[in-house]
Coordinates of C-alpha atoms in Angstrom, one line a residue:
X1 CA 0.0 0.0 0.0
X2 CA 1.3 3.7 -0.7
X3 CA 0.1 7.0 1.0
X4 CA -1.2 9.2 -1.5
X5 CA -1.2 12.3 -0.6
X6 CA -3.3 14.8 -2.8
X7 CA -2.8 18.3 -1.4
X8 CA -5.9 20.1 -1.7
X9 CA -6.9 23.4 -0.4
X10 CA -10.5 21.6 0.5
X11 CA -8.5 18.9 2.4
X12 CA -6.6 21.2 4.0
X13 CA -9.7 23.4 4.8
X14 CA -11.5 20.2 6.5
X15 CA -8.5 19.4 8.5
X16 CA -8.8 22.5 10.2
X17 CA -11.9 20.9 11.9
X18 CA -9.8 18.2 13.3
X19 CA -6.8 20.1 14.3
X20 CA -6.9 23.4 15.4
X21 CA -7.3 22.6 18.7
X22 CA -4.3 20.6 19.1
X23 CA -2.3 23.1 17.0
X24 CA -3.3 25.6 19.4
X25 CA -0.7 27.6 21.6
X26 CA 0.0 30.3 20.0
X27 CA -1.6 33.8 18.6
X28 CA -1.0 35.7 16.0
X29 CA -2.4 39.5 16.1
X30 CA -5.8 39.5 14.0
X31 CA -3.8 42.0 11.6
X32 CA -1.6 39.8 10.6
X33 CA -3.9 37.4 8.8
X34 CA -5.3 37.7 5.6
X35 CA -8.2 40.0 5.8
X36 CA -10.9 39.3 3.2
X37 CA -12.7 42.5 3.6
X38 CA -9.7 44.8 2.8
X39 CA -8.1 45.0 -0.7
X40 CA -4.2 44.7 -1.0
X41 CA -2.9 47.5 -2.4
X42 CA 0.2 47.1 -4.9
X43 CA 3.4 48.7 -4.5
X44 CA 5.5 50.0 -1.3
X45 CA 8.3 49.4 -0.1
X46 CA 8.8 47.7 3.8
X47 CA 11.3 48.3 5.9
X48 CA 12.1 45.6 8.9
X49 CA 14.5 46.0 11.7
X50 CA 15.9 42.7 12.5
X51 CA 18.6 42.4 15.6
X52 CA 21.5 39.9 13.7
X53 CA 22.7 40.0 10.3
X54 CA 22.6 36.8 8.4
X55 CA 25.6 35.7 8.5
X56 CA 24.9 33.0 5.1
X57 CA 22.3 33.8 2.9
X58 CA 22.8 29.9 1.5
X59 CA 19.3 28.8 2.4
X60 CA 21.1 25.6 3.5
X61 CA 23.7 27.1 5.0
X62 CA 24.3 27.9 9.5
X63 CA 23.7 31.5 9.4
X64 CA 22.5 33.5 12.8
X65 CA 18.9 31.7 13.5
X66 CA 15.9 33.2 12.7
X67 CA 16.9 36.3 11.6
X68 CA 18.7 34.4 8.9
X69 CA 15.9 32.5 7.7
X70 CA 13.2 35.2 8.0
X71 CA 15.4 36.5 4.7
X72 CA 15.9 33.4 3.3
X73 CA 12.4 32.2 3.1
X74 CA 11.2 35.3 1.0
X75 CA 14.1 34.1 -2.0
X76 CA 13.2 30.2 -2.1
X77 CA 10.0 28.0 -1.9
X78 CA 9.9 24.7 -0.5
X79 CA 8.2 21.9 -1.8
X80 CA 5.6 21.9 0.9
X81 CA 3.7 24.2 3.2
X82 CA 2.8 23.4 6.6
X83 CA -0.4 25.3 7.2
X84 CA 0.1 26.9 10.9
X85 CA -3.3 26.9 12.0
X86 CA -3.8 23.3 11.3
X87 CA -0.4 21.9 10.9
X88 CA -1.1 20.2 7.7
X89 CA 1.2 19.8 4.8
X90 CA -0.2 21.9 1.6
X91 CA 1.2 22.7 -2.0
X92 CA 3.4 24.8 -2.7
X93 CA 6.7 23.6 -5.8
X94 CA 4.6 20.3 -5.3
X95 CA 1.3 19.9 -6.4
X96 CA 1.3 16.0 -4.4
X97 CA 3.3 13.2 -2.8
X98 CA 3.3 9.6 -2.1
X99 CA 4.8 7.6 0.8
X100 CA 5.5 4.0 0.0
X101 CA 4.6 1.3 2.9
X102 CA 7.9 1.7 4.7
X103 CA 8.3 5.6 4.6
X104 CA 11.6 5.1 2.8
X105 CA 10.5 6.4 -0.6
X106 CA 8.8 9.9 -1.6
X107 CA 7.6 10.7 -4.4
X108 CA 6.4 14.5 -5.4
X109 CA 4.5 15.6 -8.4
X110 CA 6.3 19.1 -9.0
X111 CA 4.3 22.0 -10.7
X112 CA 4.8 22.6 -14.5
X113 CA 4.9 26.7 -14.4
X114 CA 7.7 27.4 -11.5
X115 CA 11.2 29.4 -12.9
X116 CA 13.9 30.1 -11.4
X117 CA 14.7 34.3 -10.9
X118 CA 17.5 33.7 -13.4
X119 CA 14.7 32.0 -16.0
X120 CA 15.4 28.6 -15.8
X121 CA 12.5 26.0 -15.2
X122 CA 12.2 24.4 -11.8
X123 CA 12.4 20.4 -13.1
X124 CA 12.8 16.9 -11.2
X125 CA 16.7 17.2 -11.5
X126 CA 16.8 20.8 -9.4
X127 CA 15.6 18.9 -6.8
X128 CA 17.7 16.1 -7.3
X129 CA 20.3 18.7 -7.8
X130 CA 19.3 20.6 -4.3
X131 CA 19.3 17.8 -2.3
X132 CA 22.4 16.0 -3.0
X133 CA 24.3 18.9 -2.4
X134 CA 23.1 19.3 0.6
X135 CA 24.3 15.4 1.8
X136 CA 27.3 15.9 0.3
X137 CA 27.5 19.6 2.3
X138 CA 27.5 17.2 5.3
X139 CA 28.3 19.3 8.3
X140 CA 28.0 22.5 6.6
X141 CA 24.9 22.5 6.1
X142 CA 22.4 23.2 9.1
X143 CA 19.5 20.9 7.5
X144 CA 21.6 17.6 7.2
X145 CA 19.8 15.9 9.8
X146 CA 16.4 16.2 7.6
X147 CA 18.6 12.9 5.2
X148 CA 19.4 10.5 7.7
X149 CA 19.8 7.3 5.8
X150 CA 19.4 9.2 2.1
X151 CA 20.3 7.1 -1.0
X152 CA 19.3 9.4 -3.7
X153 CA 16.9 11.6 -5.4
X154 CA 15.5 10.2 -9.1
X155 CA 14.4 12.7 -11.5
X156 CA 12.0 9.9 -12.6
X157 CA 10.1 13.0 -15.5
X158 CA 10.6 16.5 -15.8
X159 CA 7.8 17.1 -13.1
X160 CA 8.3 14.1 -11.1
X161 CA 11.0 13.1 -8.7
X162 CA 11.5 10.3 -5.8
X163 CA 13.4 10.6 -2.8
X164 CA 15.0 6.8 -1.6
X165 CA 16.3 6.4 1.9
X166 CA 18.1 3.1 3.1
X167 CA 15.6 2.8 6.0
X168 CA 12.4 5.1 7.0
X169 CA 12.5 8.5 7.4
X170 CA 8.4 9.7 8.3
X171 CA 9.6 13.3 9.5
X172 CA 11.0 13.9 5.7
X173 CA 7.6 15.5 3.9
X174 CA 7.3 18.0 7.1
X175 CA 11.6 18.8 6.6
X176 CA 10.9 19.6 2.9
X177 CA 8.6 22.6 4.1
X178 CA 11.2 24.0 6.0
X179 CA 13.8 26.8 4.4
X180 CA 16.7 24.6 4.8
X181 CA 14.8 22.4 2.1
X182 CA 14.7 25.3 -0.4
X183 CA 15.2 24.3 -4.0
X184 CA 18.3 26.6 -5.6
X185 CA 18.7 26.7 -9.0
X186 CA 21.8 25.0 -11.0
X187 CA 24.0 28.2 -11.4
X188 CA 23.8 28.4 -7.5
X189 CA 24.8 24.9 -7.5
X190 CA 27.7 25.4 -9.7
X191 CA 29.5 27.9 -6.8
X192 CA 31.7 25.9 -3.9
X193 CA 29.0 25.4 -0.6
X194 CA 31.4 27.8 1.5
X195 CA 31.4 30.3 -1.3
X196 CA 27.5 30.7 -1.3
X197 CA 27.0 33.3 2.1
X198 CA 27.3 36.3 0.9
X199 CA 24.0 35.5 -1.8
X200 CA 25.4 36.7 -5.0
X201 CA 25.4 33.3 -6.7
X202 CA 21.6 32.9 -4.5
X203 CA 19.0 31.9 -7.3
X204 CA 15.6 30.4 -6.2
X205 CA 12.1 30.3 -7.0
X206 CA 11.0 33.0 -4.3
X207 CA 9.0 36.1 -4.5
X208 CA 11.9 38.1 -4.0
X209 CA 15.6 38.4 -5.6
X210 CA 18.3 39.9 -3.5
X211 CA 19.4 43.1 -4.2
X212 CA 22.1 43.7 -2.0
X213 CA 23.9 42.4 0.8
X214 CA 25.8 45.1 3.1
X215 CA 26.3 43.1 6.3
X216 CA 25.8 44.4 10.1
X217 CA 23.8 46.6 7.8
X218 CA 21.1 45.9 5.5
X219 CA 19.5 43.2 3.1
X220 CA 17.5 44.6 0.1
X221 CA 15.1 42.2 -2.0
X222 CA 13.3 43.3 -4.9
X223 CA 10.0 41.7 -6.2
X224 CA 9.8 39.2 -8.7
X225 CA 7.0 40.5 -11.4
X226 CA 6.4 37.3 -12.8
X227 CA 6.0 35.1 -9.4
X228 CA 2.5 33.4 -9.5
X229 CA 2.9 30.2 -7.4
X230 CA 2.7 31.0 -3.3
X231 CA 1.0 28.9 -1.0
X232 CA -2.8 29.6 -1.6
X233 CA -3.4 29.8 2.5
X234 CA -1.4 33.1 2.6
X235 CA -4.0 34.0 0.2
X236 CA -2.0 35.2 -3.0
X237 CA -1.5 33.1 -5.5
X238 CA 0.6 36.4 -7.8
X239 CA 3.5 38.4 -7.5
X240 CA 4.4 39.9 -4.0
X241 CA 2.3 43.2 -3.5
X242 CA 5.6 45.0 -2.2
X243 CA 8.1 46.0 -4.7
X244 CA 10.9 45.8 -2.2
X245 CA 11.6 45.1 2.0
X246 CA 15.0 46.0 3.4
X247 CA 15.9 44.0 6.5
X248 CA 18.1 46.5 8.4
X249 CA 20.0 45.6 11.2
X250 CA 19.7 47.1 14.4
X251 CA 21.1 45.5 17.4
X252 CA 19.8 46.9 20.1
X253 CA 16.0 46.4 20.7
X254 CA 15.0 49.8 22.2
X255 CA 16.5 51.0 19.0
X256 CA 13.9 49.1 17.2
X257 CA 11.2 49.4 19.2
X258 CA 11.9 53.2 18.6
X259 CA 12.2 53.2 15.6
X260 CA 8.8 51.2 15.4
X261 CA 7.3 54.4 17.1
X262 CA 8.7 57.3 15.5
X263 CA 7.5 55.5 12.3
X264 CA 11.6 54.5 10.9
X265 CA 10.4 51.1 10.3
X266 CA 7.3 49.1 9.3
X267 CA 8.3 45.8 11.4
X268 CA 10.4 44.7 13.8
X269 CA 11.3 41.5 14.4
X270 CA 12.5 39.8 18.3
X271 CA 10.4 42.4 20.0
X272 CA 11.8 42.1 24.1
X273 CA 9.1 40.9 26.4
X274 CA 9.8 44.2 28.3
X275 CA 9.1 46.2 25.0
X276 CA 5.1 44.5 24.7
X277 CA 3.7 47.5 26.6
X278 CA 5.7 50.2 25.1
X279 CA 4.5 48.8 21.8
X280 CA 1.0 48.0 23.2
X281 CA 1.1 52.1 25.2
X282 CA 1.5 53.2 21.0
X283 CA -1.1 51.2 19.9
X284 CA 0.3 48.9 17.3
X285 CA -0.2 45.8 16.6
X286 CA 1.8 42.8 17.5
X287 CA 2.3 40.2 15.9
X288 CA 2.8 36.4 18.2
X289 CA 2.6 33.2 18.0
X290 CA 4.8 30.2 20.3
X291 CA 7.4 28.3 19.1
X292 CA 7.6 24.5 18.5
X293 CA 10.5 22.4 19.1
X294 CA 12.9 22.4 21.1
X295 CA 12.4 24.1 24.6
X296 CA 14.9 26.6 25.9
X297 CA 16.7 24.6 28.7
X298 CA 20.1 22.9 30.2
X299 CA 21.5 20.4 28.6
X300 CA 24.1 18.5 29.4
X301 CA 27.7 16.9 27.8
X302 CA 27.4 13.7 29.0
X303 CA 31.2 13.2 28.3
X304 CA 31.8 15.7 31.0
X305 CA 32.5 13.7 34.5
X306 CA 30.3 15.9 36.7
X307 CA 26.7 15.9 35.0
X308 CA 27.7 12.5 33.5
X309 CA 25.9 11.7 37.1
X310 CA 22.2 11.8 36.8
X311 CA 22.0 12.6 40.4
X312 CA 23.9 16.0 39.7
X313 CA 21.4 16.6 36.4
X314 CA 18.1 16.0 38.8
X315 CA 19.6 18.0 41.7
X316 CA 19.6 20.7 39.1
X317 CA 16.6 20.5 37.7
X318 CA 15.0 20.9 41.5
X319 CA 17.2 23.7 42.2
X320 CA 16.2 25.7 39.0
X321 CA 13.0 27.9 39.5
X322 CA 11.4 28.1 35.8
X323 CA 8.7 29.8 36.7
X324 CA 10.5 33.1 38.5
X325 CA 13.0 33.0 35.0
X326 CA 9.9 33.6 33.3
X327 CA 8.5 35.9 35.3
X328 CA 11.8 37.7 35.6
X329 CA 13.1 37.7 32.2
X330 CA 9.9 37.2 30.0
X331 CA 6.3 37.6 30.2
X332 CA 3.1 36.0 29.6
X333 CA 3.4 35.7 26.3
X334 CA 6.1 32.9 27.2
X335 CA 5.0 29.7 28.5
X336 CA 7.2 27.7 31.2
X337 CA 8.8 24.8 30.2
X338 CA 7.1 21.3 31.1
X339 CA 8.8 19.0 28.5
X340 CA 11.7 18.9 25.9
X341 CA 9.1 19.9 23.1
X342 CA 7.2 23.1 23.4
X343 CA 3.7 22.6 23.3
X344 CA 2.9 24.3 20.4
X345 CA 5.0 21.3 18.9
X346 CA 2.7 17.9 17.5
X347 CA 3.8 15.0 20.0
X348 CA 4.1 17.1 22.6
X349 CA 3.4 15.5 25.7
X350 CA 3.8 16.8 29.6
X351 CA 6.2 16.2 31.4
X352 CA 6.1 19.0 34.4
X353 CA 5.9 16.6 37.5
X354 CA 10.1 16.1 36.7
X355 CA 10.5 18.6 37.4
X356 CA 9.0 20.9 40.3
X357 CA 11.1 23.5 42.0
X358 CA 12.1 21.7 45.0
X359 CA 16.1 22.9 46.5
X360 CA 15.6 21.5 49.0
X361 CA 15.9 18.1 47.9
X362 CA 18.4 19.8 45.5
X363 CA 20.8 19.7 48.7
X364 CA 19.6 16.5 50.2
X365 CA 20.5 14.6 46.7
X366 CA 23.9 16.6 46.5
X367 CA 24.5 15.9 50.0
X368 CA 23.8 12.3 49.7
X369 CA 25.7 12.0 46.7
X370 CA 28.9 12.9 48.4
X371 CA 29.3 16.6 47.8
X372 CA 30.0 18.8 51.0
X373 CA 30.4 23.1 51.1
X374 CA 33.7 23.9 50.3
X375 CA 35.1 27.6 52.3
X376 CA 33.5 29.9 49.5
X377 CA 29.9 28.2 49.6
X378 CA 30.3 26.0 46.8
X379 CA 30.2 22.0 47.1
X380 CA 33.2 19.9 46.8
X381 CA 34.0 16.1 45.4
X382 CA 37.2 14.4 46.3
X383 CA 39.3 17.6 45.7
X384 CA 37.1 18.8 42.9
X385 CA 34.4 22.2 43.2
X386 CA 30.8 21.6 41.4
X387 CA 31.9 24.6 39.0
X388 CA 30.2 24.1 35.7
X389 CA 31.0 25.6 32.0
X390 CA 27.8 27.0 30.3
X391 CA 27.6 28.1 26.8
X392 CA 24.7 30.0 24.6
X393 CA 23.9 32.0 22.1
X394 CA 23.9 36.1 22.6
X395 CA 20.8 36.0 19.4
X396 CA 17.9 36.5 22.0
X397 CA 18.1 39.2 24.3
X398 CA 16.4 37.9 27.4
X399 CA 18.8 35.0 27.2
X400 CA 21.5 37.0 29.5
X401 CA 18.3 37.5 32.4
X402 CA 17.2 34.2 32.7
X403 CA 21.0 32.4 32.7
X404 CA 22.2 35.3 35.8
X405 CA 18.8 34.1 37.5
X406 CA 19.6 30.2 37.0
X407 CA 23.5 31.0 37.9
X408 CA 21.5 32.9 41.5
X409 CA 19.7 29.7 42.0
X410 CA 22.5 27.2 41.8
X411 CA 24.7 29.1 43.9
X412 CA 21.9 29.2 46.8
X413 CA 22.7 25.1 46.2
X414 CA 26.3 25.0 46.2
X415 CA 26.9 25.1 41.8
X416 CA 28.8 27.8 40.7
X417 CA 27.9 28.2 36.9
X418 CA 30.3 29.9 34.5
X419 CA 28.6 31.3 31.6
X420 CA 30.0 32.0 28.2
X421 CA 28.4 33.6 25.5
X422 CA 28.8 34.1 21.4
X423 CA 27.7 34.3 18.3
X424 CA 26.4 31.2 16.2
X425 CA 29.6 30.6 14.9
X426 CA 31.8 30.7 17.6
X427 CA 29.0 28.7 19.8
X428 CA 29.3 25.9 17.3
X429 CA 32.9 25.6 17.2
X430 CA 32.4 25.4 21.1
X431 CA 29.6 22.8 20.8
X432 CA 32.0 20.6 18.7
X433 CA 34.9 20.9 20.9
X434 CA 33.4 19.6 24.1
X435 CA 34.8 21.7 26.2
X436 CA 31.4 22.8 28.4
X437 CA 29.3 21.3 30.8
X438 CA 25.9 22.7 29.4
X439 CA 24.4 24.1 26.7
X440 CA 21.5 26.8 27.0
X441 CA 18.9 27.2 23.5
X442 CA 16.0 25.9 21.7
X443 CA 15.3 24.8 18.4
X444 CA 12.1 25.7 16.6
X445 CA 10.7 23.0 14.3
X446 CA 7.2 21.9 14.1
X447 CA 7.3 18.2 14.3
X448 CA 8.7 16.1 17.2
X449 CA 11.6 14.4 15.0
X450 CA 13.4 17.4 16.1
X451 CA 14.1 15.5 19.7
X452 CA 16.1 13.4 17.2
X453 CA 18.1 16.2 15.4
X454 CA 18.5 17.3 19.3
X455 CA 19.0 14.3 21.2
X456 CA 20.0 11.1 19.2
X457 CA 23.9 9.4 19.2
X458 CA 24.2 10.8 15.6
X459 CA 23.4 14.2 15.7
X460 CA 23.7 15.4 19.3
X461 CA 26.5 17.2 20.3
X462 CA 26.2 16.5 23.7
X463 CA 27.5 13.3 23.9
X464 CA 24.5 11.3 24.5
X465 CA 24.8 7.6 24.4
X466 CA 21.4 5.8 25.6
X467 CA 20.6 2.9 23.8
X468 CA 17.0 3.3 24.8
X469 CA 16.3 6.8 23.7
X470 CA 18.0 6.2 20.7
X471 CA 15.7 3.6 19.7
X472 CA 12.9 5.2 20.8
X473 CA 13.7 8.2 18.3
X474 CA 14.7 5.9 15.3
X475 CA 11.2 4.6 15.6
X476 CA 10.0 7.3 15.9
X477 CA 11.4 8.0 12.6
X478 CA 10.3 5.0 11.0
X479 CA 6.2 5.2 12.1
X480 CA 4.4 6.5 9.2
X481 CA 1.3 5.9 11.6
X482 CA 0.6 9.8 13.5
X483 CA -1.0 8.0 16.3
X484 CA 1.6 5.6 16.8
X485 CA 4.5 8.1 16.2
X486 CA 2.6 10.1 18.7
X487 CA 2.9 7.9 21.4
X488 CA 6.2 6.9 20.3
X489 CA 7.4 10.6 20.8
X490 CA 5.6 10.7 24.1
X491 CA 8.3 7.5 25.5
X492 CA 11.1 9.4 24.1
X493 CA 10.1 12.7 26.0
X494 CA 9.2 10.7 29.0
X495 CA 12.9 9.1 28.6
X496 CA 14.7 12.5 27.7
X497 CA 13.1 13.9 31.2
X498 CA 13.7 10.9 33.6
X499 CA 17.4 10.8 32.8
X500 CA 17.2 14.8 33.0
X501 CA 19.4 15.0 30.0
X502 CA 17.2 18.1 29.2
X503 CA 15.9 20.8 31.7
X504 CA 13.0 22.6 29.9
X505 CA 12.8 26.1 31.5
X506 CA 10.4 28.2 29.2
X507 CA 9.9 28.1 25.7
X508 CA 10.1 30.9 23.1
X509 CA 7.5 32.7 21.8
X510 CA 8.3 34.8 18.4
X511 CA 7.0 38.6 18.5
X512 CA 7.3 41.3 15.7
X513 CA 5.3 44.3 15.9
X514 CA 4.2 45.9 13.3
X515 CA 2.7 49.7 11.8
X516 CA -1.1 50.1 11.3
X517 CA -0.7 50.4 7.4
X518 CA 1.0 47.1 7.4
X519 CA -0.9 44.1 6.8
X520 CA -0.7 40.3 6.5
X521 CA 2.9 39.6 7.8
X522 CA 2.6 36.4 10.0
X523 CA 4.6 33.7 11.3
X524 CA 4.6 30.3 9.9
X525 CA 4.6 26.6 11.5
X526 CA 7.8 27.1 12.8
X527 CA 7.0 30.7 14.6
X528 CA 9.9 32.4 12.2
X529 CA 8.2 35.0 9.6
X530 CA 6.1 33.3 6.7
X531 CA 6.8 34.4 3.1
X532 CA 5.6 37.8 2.6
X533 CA 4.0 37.2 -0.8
X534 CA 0.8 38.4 1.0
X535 CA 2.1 41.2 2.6
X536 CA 0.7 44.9 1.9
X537 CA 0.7 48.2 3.0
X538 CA -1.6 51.0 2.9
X539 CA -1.6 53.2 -0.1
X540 CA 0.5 56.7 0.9

């Protein structure tokens, strides 16, 4: 038997019945939706302050986060759309696809009338094309982990292609929606991977072309006149109704904020949870929604001798006070942690009673465990202080808050906690030199095979070797059934929180605000911003 997919606007329309509520969790502001009762207006240019420059504009490419793929979706489609109020996969490059029994071969039916912004058709071998460099990319590339077991990609027509894997890869349709899975065209192709950030050689099938690339300062797109092929739930199946946006970049978010006010920009994105009211006091419209994946959290290099001890990771997670981190350093808008996935996330299942505030039995666990206060307050091991090494990303501006706050509440325990900021780059190379205790981020993708790209022996880089979880997220993988992967997912979770390899502390919630004029930007299924196709502003 194969699973036929046939994606239908009516299908997608009657799934909405089934499954908004469970894709419920977050909220986008009503303006921000396609509004049937108001008439896009043609033309305009807009103007959003973004805090990070891109880094890579290769779609595939590690640039700085969302930043970098809130440009990057507006210059290449995917093959798929996942609809955000329902979850469901729609067209978009492909009009259809088929699963085969085992979920290790896809097959998409591609649309006849896509070009490339250089002129070229979009065929059967761009994909092949796209995807194989991406696997052979390897660890370049930030959406590797999407090709776990990949054979190859057969143009089997013009308009048709199959994707093989060696064993089954379920999560693979929803990874073809995401930006990472972008189809470039050959001439991009034909330029080395490491050559491809600066986005000169970037050709795609997007509604916008780059213009030009100043970095720490700006990224201009132009419209493409002759796009007619965007997702028809963003409501615009024709060119972009903007002629141009310019992504500036503007560190600092009272800058932006600002500049929102005085009327310098016409959306900015990573709005600070302390800057909700100022926008809110103006009367402007925000723009929200959570994110799935990956909650922001601790987790731990098992390689590293001192949270290599489970009883040093639970004594931890009692000692660390989510709820006061988001009260201190977020807002409402944010929801505390309960689980590895963020609810928002399909397969999400709770996981809160691992881990209630509790340091007093932080102490007792420590204490029992050996550890006694050294002369400065902090515990001591046979010669050795319970100092840990943290490292994160500086991309999210609360970040700084809620890490002091968690370094405040395992002191009052006896853990001193060292923390070391940077940029992506220079927090990779950190990641893949093991030399920290703990890692502090998130990772926003809406389906739960992301505990995979987060947690498994393959991927991880903290040094996770569980024979148990790591079947549980290969089967995961290899379910094609949703109910069954469901509960599959729920076991891993259940597994990831027992063994407190993972300390969920709140999860991230996207916010851009927005001028009065400006209509119809919104976040996708992954909470970063959709394509702007849609996007309009009032005439001036």
């Amino acid at each position: 038997m194969r699973i036929r997919t046939t994606l239908g606007v009516a299908a997608a329309l009657s799934a909405v019945l089934v499954l908004s509520a469970c894709a419920s969790g977050g909220t986008t502001n009503p303006a921000s939706t396609p509004d049937a009762s108001a008439k896009p207006v043609d033309g305009g240019d807009l103007t959003f302050a973004v805090a990070n420059d891109p880094i890579s504009l290769n779609p595939s490419g590690t640039g700085s986060g969302n930043d970098t793929l809130y440009v990057t979706r507006q210059l290449v489609d995917s093959l798929l759309y996942q609809n955000p109020d329902t979850n469901t996969l729609e067209p978009w490059l492909a009009t259809s696809y088929t699963v085969n029994d085992d979920a290790t071969v896809f097959t998409f039916e591609l649309r006849d009338d896509v070009t490339f912004s250089d002129g070229t058709s979009l065929t059967a071998e761009s994909v092949k094309a796209t995807f194989d460099d991406i696997v052979a990319a390897g660890a370049l590339s930030q959406s590797i982990s999407a090709f776990v077991g990949y054979q190859e990609t057969v143009a089997v027509d013009d308009h048709t292609v199959e994707v093989h894997f060696a064993k089954p890869n379920a999560a693979f349709p929803q990874a073809t929606s995401s930006v990472g899975l972008g189809i470039v065209g050959a001439s991009t192709l034909a330029v080395p991977y490491a050559q491809r950030a600066d986005g000169k050689a970037l050709v795609g099938t997007g509604p916008f072309t780059l213009a030009s690339y100043t970095k720490d300062v700006s990224t201009v797109l132009d419209k493409r006149d002759d796009y007619a092929w965007g997702p028809a739930s963003l409501g615009n199946d024709g060119a972009a109704h903007l002629d141009s946006v310019t992504f500036q970049i503007v560190p600092e978010a009272s800058v932006r904020t600002g500049g929102l006010e005085s009327d310098q920009f016409d959306v900015i994105g990573g709005v600070q949870p302390t800057d909700v009211p100022v926008v809110q006091a103006a009367n402007l419209p925000l723009v929200h929604r959570a994110n799935p994946g990956i909650s922001f959290g601790l987790t731990f290099n098992e390689a590293r001798p001192i949270v290599s001890d489970i009883v040093v990771r639970e004594a931890i997670a009692s000692a660390v006070n989510a709820e006061e981190v988001r009260d201190t350093s977020l807002n409402e808008l944010f929801n505390v942690g309960t689980s590895a996935l963020a609810k928002n996330t399909p397969s999400y299942a709770d996981q809160s009673s691992n881990f209630e505030y509790d340091p007093d039995h932080a102490a007792k666990l420590l204490k029992d465990d050996g550890w006694t206060k050294g002369s400065d307050g902090i515990l001591e091991k046979d010669g050795q202080r319970l100092a840990l090494d943290l490292i994160w990303i500086t991309n999210f501006g609360p970040n700084q808050t809620s890490l002091e706050l968690i370094q405040q509440q395992l002191k009052k325990v006896g853990i001193e906690l060292n923390l070391s900021g940077s940029v992506v780059p220079d927090f990779i190379a950190k990641q893949d030199a093991g030399d920290f205790d703990i890692t502090w981020g998130n990772l926003s993708r809406a389906d739960g095979d992301v505990l995979r790209t987060q947690f498994s022996k393959a991927t991880t880089k903290t040094r996770i070797d569980d024979p148990e979880l790591e079947a549980l997220l290969q089967a995961q993988l290899a379910e094609p059934d949703p109910t069954k992967r469901d509960a599959i997912l729920a076991d891993a979770q259940a597994r990831i929180a027992s063994q407190y390899y993972q300390i969920p502390v709140h999860e991230l919630t996207s916010i851009l605000g927005t001028q009065d004029d400006v209509h119809d930007v919104s976040l996708g299924a992954d909470s970063r911003l959709d394509s702007l196709v849609a996007a309009w502003k009032d005439a001036s």
